[in-house]
Every structure is written in structure tokens, then in C-alpha cells.
XYZ file of C-alpha atoms in Angstrom:
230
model
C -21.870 -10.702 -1.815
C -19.347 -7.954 -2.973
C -19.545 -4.784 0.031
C -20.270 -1.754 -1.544
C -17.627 1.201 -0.257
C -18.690 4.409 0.522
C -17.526 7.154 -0.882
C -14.066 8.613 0.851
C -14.826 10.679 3.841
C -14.915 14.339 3.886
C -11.913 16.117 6.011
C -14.331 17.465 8.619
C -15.111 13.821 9.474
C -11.691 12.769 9.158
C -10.276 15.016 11.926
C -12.690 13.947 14.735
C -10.880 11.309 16.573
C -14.129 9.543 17.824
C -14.626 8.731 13.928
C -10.757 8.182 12.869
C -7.942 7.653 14.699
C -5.107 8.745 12.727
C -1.070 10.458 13.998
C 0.889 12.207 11.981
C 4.552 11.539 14.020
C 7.485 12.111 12.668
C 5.733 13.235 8.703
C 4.674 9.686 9.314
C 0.465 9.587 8.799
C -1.278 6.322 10.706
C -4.687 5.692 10.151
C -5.804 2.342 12.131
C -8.112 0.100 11.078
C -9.498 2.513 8.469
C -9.851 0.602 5.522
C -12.758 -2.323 6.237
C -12.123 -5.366 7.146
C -14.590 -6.772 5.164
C -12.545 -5.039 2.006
C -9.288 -6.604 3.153
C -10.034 -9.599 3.507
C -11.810 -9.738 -0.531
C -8.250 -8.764 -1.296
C -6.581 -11.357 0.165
C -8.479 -13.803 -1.159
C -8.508 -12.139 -4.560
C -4.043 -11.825 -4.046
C -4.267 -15.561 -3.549
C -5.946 -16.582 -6.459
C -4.088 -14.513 -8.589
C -0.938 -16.327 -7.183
C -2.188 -19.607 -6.743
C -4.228 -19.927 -10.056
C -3.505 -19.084 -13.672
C -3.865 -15.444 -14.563
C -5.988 -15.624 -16.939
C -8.648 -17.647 -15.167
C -9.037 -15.421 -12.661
C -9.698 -12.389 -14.918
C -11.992 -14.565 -16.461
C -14.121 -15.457 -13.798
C -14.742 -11.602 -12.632
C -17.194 -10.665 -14.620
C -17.539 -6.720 -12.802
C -13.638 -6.733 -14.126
C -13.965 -7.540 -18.009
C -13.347 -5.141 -20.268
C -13.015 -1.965 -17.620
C -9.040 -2.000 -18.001
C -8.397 -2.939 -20.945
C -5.303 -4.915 -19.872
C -4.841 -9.136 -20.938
C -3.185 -11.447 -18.362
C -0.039 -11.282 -20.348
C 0.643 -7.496 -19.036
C -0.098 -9.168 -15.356
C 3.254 -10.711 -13.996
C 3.998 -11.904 -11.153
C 7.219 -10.279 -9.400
C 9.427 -12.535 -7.029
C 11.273 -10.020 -5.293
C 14.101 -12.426 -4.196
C 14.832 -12.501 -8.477
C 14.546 -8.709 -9.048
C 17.033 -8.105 -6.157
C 19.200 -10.745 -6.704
C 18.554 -12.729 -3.243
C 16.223 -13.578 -1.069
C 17.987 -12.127 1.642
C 17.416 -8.687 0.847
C 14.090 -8.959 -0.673
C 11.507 -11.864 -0.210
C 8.150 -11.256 -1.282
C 5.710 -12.321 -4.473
C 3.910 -8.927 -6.180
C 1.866 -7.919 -8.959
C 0.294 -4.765 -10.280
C -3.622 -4.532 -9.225
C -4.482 -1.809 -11.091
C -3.906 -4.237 -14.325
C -6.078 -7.067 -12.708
C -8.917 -5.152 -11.076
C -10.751 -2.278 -11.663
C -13.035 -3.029 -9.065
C -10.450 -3.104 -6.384
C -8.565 -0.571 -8.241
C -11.342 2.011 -7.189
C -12.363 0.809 -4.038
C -8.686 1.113 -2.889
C -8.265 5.023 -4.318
C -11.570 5.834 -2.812
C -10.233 5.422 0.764
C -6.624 6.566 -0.282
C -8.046 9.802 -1.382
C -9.274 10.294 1.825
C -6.185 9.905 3.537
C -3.741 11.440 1.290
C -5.990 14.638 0.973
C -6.041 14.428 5.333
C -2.015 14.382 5.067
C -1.634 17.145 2.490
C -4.130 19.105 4.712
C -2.290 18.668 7.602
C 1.034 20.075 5.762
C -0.565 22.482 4.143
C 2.361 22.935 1.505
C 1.629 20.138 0.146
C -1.424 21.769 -0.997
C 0.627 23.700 -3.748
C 2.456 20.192 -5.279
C 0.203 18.229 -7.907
C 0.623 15.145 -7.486
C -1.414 11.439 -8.368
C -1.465 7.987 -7.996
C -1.718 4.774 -10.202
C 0.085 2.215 -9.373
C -0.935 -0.164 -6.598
C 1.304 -2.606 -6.216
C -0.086 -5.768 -4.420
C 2.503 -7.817 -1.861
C 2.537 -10.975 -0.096
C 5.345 -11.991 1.805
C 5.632 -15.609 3.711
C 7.451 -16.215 7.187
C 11.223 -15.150 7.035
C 10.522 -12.932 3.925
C 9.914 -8.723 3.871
C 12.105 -6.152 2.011
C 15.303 -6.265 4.569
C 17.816 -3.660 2.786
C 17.517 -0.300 3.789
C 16.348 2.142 1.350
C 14.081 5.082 0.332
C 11.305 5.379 -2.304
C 12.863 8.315 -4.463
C 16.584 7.349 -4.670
C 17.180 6.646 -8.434
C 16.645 8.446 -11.675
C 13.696 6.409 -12.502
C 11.595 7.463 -9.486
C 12.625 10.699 -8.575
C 9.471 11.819 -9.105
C 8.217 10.002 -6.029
C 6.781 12.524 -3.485
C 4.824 10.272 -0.832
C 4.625 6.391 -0.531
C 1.448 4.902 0.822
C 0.906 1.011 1.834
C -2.431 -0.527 3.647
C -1.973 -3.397 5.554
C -4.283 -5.970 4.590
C -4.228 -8.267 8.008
C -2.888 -8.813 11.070
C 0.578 -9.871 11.862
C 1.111 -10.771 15.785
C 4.908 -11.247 15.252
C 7.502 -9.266 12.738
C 7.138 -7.881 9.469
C 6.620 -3.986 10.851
C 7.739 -1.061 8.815
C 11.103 -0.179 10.346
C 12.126 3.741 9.976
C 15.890 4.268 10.278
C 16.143 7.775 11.089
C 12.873 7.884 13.413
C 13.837 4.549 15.396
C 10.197 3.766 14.712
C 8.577 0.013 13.646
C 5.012 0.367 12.740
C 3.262 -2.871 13.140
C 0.660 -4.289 10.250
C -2.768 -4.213 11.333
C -6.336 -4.826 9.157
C -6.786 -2.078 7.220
C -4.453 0.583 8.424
C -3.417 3.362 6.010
C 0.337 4.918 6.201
C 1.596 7.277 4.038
C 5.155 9.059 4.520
C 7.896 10.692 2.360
C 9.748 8.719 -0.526
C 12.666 11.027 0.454
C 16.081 10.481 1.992
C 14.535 11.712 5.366
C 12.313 8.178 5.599
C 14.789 5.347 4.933
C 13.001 2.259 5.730
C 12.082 -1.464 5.342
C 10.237 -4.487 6.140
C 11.047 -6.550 8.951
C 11.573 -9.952 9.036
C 8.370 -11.684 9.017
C 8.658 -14.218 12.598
C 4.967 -16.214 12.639
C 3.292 -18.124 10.869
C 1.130 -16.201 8.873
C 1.863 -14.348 5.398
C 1.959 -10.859 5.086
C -0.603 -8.584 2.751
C -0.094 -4.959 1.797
C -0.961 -3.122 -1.375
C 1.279 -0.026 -1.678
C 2.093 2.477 -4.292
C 3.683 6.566 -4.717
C 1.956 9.885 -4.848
C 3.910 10.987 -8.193
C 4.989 14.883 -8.606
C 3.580 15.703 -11.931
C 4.767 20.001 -13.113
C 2.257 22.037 -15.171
């Protein structure tokens, strides 16, 4: 039986600590373990269908999914990141978009992202004055020895720099490797169920994914708060 998600938690809520734990180090924002469990884990097991069974058989077996995007499985592809960047040194991962697959998920991950972003624009209160959205949510899963390895930041070409905040949720545990590594900050944050992050796609937060040491495969989904003008 599918969990049904609450609606995104008002700020109030938000800043008591007894009800969520969340730091906001270094323009870094760290929510732990805010995202369900429960919801995690559906996407895992929804990631590994997608990349373990044909496209379009998946779509066609969720039924709450048909018809709400508007999207066929031929405008879902799966990304190997070790072709895009040319080796799988610097970039080892499998990704697709999940806001083409899954409306479903597609909303149940913006409900809780809502709440977060709007406690991090709150929190720098400038922020307040820059319109911004998300859309994409890019879905990762990266097996042992993979992870994004090059240095880089979020906003750094032409094509993205638009990019105001990145965001990722860790979708499960990982005991050893695979934390986000900040250059600048000489900070690794480590992937646990359900934790939130979002930071700046700017120069300031260079970063990437460490190498991933265990045995298990690593889940995020992760996307940009885009600067729109107007």
C-alpha cells in the first residue's frame, strides 16, 4: 500500500528542533532523516525497475502515473554518466529524469522540498526577493567505486547559469564513502535515509561525490532551484 505524504510542514514547525533537526553551516542546509523512510525506500525500488526493466513496462504497470505527464518512455533515457563525461573515472553513475516517469513521486518529492527550500530562503532572508522554481529531479544510482569524482560547481557554464541553489535527498544509507565532499568548506556530508541538503550552485560550493567504498549502491534524487526575472 502506497503511504500517503502529508502536506509540507509549515516554518513554525520547521524551526523547533524537537520536530526537525536541520544546520545551516557554511550556506550549507542539512535536514536529517526528514524525508520518510517509508518514501525512500518506494523510490528505490521504483529507480530499480526503471533500470532493470524496460521503460515502457514500468510506466505501464503504474496505473496512478498514466496519463498525468503526458510524457512516452521514449522521452525517458537512461544517462550513464561514465558516457556523458567521457570516463568512468570522473563520473560513474546511471540517471534518469523522474519528473518524466512519475507524477506521483514527482509531487511527493516537491511537497517535502518545498518545505525545506522555503526554511533555507527564510533563514537568508534575501533570498526572499529572488524568484526562483524547480522541475527537474534528476534520479541517481551509483554502484561501489562509482560517484561524480571531478570537482565542480552547479552554475559554471552558459547553459546553467541560471542555477541559484542545488538540492539532493539521499535515498539510503551508505556506512562507507560516497559523501558530498565541499572543497572550499573541507566538509564531507555523509548519505543518510531521507536527508535533505540544499546549498549554492555557485563558485563558493565546489563539490563532488566521493568514491563509493561498500557494498551497497548509492540513491539520491537531486535537481536546481532555477532564477527565473519578471
Amino acid at each position: 500500500m502506497t503511504q500517503q505524504i502529508a502536506p509540507y510542514r509549515p516554518l513554525e514547525l520547521m524551526e523547533n528542533p524537537k520536530i526537525t533537526k536541520s544546520d545551516f553551516t557554511d550556506f550549507i542546509g542539512v535536514w536529517e532523516n526528514f524525508v520518510p523512510a517509508s518514501l525512500c525506500q518506494q523510490l528505490v525500488t521504483y529507480g530499480d525497475r526503471v533500470f532493470n526493466e524496460d521503460v515502457a513496462s514500468v510506466l505501464n504497470q503504474d496505473e496512478e502515473d498514466q496519463g498525468d505527464l503526458g510524457n512516452s518512455d521514449a522521452e525517458i533515457k537512461i544517462m550513464e554518466g561514465s558516457a556523458m563525461y567521457g570516463s568512468a573515472f570522473t563520473r560513474h553513475d546511471r540517471s534518469f529524469m523522474l519528473n518524466y516517469a512519475s507524477a506521483k513521486y514527482t509531487n511527493n518529492i516537491n511537497q517535502m522540498l518545498k518545505a525545506c527550500a522555503n526554511h533555507y530562503c527564510s533563514y537568508y532572508s534575501t533570498l526572499k526577493k529572488t524568484k526562483m522554481f524547480s522541475s527537474d529531479i534528476k534520479y541517481q544510482k551509483t554502484p561501489t567505486g562509482g560517484g561524480y569524482h571531478s570537482w565542480h560547481y552547479e552554475n559554471g557554464t552558459i547553459e546553467c547559469a541560471a542555477r541559484e541553489l542545488t538540492w539532493m535527498i539521499y535515498l539510503n544509507d551508505i556506512e562507507d564513502g560516497g559523501e558530498t565532499e565541499f572543497m572550499y568548506q573541507k566538509r564531507r556530508i555523509k548519505p543518510t535515509v531521507g536527508t535533505v541538503v540544499i546549498f549554492p550552485a555557485g563558485l563558493t560550493h565546489v563539490h563532488r561525490g566521493g568514491f563509493l567504498l561498500g557494498d551497497k549502491d548509492k540513491y539520491i534524487v537531486t535537481g536546481w532551484y532555477i532564477k527565473t526575472h519578471g
